[in-house]
Short mmCIF file of C-alpha atoms and ligand atoms in Angstrom, two decimals:
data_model
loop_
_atom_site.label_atom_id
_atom_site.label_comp_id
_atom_site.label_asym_id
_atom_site.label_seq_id
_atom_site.Cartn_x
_atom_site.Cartn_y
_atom_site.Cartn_z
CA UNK A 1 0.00 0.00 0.00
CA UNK A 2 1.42 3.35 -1.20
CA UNK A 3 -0.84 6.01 0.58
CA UNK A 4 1.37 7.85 3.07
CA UNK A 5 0.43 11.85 2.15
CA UNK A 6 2.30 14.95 3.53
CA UNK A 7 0.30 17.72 3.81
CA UNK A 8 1.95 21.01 4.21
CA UNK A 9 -0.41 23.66 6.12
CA UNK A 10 -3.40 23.59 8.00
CA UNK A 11 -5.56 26.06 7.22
CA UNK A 12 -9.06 25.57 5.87
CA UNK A 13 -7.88 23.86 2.44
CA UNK A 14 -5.56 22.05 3.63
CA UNK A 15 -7.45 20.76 6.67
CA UNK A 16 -10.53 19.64 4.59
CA UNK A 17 -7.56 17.53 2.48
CA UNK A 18 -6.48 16.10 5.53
CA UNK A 19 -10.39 14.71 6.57
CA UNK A 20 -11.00 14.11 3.24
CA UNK A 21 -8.05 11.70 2.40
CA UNK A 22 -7.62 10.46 5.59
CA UNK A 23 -11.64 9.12 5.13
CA UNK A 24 -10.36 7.56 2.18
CA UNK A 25 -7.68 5.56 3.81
CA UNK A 26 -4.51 7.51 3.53
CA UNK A 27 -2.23 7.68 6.26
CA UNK A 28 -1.93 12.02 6.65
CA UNK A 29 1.25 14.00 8.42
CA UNK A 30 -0.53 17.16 8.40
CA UNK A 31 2.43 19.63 8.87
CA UNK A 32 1.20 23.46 10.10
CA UNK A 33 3.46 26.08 11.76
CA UNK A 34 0.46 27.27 13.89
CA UNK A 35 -1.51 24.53 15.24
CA UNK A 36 -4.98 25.65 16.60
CA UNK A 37 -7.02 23.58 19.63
CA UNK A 38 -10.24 23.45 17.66
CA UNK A 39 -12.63 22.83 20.36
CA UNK A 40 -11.51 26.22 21.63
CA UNK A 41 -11.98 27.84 18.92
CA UNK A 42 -15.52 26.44 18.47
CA UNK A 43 -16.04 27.78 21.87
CA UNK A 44 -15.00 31.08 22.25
CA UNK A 45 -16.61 34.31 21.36
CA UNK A 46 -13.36 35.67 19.87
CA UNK A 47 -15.00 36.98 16.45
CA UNK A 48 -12.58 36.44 13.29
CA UNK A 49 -12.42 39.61 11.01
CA UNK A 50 -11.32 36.89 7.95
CA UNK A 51 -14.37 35.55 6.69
CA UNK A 52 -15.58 33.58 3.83
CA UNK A 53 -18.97 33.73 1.71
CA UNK A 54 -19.17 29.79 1.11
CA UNK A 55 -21.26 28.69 -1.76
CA UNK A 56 -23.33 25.51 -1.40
CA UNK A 57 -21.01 23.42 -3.23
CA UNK A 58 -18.41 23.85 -0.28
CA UNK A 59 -21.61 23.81 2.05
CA UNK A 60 -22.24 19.60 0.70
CA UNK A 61 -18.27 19.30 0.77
CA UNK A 62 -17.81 20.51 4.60
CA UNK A 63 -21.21 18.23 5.24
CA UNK A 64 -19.52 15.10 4.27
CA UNK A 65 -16.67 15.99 5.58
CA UNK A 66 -18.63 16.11 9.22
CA UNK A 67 -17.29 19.84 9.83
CA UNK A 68 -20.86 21.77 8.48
CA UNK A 69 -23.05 20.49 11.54
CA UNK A 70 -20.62 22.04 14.04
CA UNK A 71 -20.50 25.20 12.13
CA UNK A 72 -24.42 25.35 12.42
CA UNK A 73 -24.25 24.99 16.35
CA UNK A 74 -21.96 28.35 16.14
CA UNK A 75 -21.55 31.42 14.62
CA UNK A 76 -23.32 31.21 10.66
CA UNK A 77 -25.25 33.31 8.51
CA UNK A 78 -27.33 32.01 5.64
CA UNK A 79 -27.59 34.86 3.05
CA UNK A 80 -30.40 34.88 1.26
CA UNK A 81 -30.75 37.63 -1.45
CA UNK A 82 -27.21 38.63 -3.57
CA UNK A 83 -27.60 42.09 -5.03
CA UNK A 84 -25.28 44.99 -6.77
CA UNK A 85 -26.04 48.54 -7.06
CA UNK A 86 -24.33 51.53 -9.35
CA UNK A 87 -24.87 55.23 -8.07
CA UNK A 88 -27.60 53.63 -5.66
CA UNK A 89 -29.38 51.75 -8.73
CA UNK A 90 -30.08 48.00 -8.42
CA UNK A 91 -27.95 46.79 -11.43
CA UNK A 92 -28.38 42.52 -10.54
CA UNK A 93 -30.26 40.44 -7.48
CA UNK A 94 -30.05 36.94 -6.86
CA UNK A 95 -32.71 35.94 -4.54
CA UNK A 96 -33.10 32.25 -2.66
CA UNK A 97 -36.50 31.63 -4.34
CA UNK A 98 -35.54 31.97 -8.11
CA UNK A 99 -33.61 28.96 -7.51
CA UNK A 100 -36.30 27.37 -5.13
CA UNK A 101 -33.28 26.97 -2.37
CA UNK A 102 -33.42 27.94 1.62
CA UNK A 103 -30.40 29.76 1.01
CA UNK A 104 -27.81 30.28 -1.56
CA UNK A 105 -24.92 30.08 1.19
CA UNK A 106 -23.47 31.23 4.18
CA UNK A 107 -20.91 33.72 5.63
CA UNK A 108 -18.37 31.96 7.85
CA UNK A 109 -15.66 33.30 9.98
CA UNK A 110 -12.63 31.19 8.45
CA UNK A 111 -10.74 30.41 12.21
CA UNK A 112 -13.95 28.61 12.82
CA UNK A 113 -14.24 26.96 9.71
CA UNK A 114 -10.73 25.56 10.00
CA UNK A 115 -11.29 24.62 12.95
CA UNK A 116 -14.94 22.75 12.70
CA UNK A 117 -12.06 20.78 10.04
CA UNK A 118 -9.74 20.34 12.68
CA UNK A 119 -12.49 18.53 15.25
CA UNK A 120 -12.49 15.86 12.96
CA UNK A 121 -9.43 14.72 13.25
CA UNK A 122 -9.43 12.17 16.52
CA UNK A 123 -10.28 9.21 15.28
CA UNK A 124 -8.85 9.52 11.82
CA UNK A 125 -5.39 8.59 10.65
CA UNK A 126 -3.78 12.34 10.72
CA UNK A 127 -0.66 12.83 12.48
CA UNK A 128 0.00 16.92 13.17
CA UNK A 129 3.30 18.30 13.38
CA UNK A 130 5.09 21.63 13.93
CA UNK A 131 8.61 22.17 13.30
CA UNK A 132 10.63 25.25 14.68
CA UNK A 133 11.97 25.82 11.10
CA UNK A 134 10.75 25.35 7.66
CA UNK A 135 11.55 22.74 5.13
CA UNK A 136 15.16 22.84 3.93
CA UNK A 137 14.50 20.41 1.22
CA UNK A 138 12.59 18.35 -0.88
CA UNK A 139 13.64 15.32 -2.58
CA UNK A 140 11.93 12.80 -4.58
CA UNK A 141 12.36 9.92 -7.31
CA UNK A 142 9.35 7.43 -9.03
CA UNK A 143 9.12 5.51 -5.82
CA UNK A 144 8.96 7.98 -3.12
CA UNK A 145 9.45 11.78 -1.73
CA UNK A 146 10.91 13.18 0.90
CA UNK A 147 10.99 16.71 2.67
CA UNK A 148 13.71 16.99 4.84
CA UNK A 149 13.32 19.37 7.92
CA UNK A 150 15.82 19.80 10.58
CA UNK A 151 14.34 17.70 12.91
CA UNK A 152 13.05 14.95 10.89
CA UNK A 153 13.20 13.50 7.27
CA UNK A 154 9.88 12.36 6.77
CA UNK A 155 9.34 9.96 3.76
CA UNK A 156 6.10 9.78 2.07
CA UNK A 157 4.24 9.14 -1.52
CA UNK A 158 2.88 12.05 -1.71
CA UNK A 159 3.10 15.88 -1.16
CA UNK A 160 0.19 17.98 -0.71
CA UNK A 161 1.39 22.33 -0.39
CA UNK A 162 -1.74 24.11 1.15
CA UNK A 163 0.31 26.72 2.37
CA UNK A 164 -1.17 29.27 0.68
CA UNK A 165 -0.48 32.22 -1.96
CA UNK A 166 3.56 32.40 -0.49
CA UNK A 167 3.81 28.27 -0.92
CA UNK A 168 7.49 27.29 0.20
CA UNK A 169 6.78 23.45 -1.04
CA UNK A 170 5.72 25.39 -4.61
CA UNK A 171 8.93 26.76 -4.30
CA UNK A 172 11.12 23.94 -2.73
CA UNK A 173 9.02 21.71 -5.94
CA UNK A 174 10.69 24.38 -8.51
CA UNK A 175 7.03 25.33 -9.51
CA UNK A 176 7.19 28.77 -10.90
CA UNK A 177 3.71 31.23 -10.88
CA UNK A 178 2.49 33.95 -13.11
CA UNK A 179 0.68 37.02 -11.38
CA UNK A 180 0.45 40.41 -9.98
CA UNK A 181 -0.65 42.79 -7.37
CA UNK A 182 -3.59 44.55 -8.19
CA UNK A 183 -3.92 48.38 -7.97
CA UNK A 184 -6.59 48.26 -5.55
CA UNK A 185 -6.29 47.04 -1.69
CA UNK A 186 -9.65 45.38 0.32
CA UNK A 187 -9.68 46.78 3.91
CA UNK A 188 -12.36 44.49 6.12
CA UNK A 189 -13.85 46.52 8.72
CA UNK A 190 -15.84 43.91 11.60
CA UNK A 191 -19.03 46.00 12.95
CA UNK A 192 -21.06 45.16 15.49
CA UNK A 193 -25.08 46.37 13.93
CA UNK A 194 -27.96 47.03 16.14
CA UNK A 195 -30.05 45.45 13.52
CA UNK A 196 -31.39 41.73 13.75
CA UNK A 197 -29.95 39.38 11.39
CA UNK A 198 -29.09 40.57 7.95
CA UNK A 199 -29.76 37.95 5.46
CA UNK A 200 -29.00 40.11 2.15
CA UNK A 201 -25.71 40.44 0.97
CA UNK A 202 -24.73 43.42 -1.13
CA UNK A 203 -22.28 45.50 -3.17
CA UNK A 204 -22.43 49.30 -4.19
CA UNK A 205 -19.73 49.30 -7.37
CA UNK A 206 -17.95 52.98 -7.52
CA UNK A 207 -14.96 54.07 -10.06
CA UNK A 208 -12.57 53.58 -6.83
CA UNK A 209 -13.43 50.07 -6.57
CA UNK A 210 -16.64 48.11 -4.60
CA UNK A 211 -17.93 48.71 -1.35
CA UNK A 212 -19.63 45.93 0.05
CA UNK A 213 -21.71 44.24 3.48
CA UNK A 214 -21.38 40.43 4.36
CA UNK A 215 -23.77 39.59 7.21
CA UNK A 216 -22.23 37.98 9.88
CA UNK A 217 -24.19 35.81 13.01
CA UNK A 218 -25.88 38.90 14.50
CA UNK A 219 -24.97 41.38 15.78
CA UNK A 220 -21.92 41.54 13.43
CA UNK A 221 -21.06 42.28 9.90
CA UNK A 222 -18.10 42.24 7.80
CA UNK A 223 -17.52 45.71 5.36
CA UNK A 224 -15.40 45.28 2.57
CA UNK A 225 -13.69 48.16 1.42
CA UNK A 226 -11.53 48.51 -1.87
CA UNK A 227 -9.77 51.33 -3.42
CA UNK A 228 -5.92 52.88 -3.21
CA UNK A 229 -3.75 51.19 -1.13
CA UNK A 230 -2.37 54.48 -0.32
CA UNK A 231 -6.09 55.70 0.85
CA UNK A 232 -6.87 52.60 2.57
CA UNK A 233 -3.45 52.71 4.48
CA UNK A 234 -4.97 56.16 5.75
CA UNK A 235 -8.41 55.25 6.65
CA UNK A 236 -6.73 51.86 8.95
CA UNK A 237 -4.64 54.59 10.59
CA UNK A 238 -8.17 56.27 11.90
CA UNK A 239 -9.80 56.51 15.35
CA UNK A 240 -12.95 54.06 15.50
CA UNK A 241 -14.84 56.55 15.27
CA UNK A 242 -13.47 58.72 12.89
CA UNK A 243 -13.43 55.50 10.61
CA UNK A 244 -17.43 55.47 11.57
CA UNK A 245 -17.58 58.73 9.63
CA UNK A 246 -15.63 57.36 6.85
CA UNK A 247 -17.95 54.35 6.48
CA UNK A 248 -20.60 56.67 6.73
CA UNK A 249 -19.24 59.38 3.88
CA UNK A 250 -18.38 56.23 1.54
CA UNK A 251 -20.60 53.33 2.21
CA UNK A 252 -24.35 52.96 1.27
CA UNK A 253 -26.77 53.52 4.35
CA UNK A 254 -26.73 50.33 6.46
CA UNK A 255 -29.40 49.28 8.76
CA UNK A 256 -29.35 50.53 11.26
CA UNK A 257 -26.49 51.99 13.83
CA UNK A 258 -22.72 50.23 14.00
CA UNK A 259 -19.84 50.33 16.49
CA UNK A 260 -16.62 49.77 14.91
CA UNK A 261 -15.20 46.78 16.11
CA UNK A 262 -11.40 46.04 14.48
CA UNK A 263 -10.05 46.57 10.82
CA UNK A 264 -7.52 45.05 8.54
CA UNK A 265 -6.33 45.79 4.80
CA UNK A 266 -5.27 43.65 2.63
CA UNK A 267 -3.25 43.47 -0.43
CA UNK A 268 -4.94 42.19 -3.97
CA UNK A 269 -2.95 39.42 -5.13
CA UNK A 270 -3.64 37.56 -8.76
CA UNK A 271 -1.14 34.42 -8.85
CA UNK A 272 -1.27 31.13 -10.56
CA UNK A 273 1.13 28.41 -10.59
CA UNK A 274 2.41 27.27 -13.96
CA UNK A 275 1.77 23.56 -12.81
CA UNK A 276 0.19 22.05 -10.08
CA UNK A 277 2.17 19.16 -10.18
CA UNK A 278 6.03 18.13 -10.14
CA UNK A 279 6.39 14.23 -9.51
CA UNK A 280 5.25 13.74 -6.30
CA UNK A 281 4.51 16.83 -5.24
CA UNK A 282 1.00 18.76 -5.74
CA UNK A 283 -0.50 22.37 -5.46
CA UNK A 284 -4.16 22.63 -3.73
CA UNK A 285 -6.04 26.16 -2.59
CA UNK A 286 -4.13 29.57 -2.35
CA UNK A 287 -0.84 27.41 -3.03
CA UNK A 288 -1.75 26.77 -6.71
CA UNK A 289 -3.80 29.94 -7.17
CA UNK A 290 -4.70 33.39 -5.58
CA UNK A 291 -7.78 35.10 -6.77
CA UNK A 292 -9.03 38.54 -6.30
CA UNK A 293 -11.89 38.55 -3.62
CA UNK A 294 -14.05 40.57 -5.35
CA UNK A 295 -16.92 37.96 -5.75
CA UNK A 296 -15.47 35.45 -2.81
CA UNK A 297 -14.96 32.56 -4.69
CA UNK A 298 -10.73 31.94 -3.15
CA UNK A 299 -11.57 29.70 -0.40
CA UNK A 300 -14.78 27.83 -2.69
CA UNK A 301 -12.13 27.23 -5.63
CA UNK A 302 -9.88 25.54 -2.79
CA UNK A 303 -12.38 22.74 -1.95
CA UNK A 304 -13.06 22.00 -5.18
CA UNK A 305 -9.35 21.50 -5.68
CA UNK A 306 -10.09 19.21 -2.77
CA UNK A 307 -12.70 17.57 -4.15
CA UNK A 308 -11.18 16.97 -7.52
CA UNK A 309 -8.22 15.47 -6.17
CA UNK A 310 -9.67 12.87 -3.48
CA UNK A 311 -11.87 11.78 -6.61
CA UNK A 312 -8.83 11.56 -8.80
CA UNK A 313 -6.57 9.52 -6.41
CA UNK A 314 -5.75 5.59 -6.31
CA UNK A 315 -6.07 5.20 -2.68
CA UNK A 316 -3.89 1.90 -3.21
CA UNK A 317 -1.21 4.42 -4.60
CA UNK A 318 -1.61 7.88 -4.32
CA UNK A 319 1.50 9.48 -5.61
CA UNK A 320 0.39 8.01 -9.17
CA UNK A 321 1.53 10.53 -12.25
CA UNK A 322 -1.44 10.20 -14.44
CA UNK A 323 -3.78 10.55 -11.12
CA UNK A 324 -1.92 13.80 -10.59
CA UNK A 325 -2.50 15.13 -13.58
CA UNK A 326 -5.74 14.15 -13.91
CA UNK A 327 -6.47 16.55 -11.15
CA UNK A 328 -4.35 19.23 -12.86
CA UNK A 329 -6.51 18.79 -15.91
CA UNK A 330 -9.62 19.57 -14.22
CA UNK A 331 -9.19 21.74 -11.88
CA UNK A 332 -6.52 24.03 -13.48
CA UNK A 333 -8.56 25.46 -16.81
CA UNK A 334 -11.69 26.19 -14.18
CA UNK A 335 -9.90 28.38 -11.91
CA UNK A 336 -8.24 30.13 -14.43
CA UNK A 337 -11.51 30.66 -15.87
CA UNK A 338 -13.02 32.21 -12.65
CA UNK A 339 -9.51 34.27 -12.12
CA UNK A 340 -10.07 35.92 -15.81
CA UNK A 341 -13.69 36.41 -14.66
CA UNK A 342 -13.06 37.94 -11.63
CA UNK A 343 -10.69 40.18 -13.96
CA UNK A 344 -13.15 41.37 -16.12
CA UNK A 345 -14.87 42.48 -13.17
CA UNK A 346 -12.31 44.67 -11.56
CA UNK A 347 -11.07 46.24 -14.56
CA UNK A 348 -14.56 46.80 -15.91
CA UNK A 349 -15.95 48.10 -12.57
CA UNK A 350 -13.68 50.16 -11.82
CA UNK A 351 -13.42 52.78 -14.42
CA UNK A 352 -15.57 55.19 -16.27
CA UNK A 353 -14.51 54.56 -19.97
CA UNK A 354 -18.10 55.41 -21.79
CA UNK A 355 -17.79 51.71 -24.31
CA UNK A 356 -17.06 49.55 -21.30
CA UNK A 357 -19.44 51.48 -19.02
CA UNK A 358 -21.95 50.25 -21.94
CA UNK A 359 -20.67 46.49 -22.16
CA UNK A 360 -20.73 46.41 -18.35
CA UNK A 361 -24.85 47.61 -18.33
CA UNK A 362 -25.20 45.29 -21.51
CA UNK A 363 -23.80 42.60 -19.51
CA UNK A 364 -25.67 42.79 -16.08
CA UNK A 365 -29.14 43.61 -17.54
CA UNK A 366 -28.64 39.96 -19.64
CA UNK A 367 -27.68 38.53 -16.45
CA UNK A 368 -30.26 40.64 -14.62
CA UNK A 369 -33.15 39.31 -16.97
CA UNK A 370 -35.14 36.29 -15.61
CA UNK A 371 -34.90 33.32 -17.60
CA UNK A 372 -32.20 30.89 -18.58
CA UNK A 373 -28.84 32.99 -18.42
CA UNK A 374 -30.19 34.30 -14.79
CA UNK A 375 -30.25 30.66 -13.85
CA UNK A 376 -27.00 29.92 -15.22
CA UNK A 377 -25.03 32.73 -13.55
CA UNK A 378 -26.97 31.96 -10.18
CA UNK A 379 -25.49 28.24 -10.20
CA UNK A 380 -22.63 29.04 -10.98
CA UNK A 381 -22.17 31.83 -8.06
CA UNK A 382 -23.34 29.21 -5.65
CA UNK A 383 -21.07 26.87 -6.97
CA UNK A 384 -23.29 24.25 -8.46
C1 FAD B 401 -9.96 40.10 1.98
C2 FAD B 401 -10.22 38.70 1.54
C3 FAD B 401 -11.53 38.23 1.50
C4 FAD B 401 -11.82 36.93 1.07
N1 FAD B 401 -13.11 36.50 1.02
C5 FAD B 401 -13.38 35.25 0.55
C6 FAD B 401 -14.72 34.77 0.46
O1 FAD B 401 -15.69 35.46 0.79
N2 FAD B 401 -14.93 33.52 -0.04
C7 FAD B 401 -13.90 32.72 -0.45
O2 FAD B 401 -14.14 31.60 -0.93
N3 FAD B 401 -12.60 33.14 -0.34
C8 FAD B 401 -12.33 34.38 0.14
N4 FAD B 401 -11.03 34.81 0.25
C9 FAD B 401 -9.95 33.90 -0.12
C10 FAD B 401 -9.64 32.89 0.99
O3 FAD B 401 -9.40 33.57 2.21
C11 FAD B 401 -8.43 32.05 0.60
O4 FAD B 401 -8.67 31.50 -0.67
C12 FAD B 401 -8.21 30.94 1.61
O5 FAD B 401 -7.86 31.45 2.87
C13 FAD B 401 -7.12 30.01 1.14
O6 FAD B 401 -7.02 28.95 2.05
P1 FAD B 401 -5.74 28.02 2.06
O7 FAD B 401 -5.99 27.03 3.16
O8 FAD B 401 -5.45 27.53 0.68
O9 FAD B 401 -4.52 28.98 2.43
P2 FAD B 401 -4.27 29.84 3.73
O10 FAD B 401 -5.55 30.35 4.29
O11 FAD B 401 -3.22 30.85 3.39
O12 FAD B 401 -3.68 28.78 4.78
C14 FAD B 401 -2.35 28.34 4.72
C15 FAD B 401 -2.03 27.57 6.00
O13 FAD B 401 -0.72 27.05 5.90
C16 FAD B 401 0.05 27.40 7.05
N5 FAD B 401 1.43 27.52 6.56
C17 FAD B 401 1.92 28.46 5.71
N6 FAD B 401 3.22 28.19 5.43
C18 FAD B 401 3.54 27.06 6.11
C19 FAD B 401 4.72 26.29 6.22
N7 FAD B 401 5.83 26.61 5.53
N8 FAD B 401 4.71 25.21 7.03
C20 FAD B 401 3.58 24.86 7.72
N9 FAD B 401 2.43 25.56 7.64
C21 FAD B 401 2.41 26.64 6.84
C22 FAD B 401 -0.57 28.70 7.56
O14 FAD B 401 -0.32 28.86 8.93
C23 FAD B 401 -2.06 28.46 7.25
O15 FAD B 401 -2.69 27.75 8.29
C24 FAD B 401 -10.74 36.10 0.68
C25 FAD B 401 -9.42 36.55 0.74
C26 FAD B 401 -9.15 37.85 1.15
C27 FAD B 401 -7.72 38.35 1.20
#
């Protein structure tokens, strides 16, 4: 039996790889620099500013994978209605009952989504380690691979990176990426509303870049924030409640009064690895691509990668080349996709050039207009 798998970092991709292959019958080292105690974190009331808008494909993904009932005994909120405005105008809704559905997904803080992953893991085959330094090396031939550390050499058939957009094991594997940072920064403001639950989900698009509200478990929501990193730089460097005004001079009305809780900017990375696999080693999540968060799709993309590759494995010998790049093969062309989508977005929301101003309104009011092409769009936003 060839099924031991390294898997390097333990966030919320790579932890779902972990459950999932482990259920599967592989033998997991699941390697992460900051281990969490999950039942902690499923306990306390410390509120995570990083969340993510998962789509119902990830919803079925994190059922099977036992982590979505323990997320629904804490903090999540089902969104209901999807909807974009220009200059105050509704330009495109989604709502829950076009597609006959209770919900078209849920906002999740990620440190408890990583951690409902983590819960599952007495009881299945995963080993966790921490090591004081990273990975000096990694070696491999047909038979086997190794990353060498300088505590241990540990000797597997195959190795997993989920360690996100700055991958060392991309870079230890020799895999090379093509990419950029993005004009635009996204600060995420946490508020605390006096409002009951918000189940509508919205953006305002503006030549500076989108402003937008993700309803958290009430009382708190999540503002999203883009435009000059130089500007946003400013506004994090603001009292709470000078940043109040701010939100007030540059966001939409929201319901009701806020307190400003904590804020955090971050920079807009487009990257994606020129292969996702070398031998024996294999890119999954962030590691093999980065994707503007414009329409929240980073984290979703990253369990389908998961998905994709526990259905593409030999469980009797998991490091197998054509396997590998089976996953490549259907994974890789779909995320590019959504990264050139995500694309057209920015560049065509944020700027006032009068022919794409036109495509743009062309675009949304086809996408706007009930029928077939609504449907399509809707699926595909909720990842079905
Ligand atoms: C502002 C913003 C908003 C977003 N909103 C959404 C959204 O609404 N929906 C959505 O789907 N996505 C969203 N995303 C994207 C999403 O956050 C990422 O796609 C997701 O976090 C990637 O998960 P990951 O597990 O692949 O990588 P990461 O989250 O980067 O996790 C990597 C893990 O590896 C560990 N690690 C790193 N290096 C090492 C090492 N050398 N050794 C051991 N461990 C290591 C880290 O500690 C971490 O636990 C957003 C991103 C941003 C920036």
């Amino acid at each position: 039996m060839k099924n031991k798998v390294v898997i390097v970092g333990g966030g919320m991709v790579g932890a779902a790889a972990a459950v999932s292959l482990a259920k599967k019958g592989a033998e997991v080292v699941l390697i992460e620099h900051s281990p969490i105690n999950a039942t902690k974190v499923l306990e306390d009331n410390n509120i995570d500013i990083r969340v993510s808008a998962i789509n119902r494909f990830s919803e079925r993904l994190l059922d099977n994978l036992g982590a979505m009932p323990l997320l629904r005994a804490t903090r999540v909120a089902p969104y209901h209605r999807l909807s974009a405005f220009e200059s105050g105008r509704n330009i495109l809704s989604f709502d829950k009952s076009e597609v006959n559905a209770t919900h078209l997904g849920h906002i999740i803080e990620n440190r408890l989504i990583q951690a409902s992953l983590w819960s599952q893991f007495p009881g299945l085959p995963i080993t966790v380690k921490t090591f004081s330094t990273p990975a000096r090396n990694i070696q491999q031939d047909t038979e086997k691979v190794v990353i060498v550390y300088d505590e241990e050499e540990i000797v597997a058939d195959l190795i997993i990176a989920t360690d996100g957009g700055r991958s060392q094991v991309r870079k230890l594997a020799g895999i090379g990426v093509t990419g950029w940072q993005y004009q635009q920064h996204c600060m995420g403001i946490l508020i605390k509303l006096e409002a009951p639950q918000q189940t509508e989900t919205w953006q305002q698009f503006k030549a500076t870049g989108p402003v937008a509200l993700l309803p958290m478990h009430a009382p708190y929501a999540n503002l999203i924030w883009y435009d000059r990193g130089d500007t946003l730089k400013r506004a994090s460097q603001l009292t709470k409640p000078l940043l109040k005004q701010a939100i007030f001079e540059h966001f939409p009305s929201l319901p009701g009064d806020f307190d400003v809780i904590e804020s955090a900017v971050f920079p807009l990375t487009r990257q994606h690895a020129n292969d996702y696999v070398q031998g024996r080693v294999v890119l999954v999540g962030d590691a093999a691509h980065t994707i503007n968060p414009l329409a929240g799709q980073g984290v979703n993309l990253g369990f389908k990668d998961v998905a994709a590759l526990t259905e593409a494995l030999d469980f009797e010998d998991v490091g197998h080349l054509s396997n590998l790049n089976a996953y490549q093969k259907r994974r890789r062309f779909d995320n590019a996709l959504m990264m050139s989508t995500m694309d057209a977005c920015y560049f065509g929301f944020s700027n006032e050039i009068r022919p794409l101003r036109l495509f743009r309104e062309l675009a949304l009011r086809l996408a706007n207009s009930a029928g077939p092409i609504k449907a399509q769009v809707l699926k595909h936003a909720m990842g079905e």
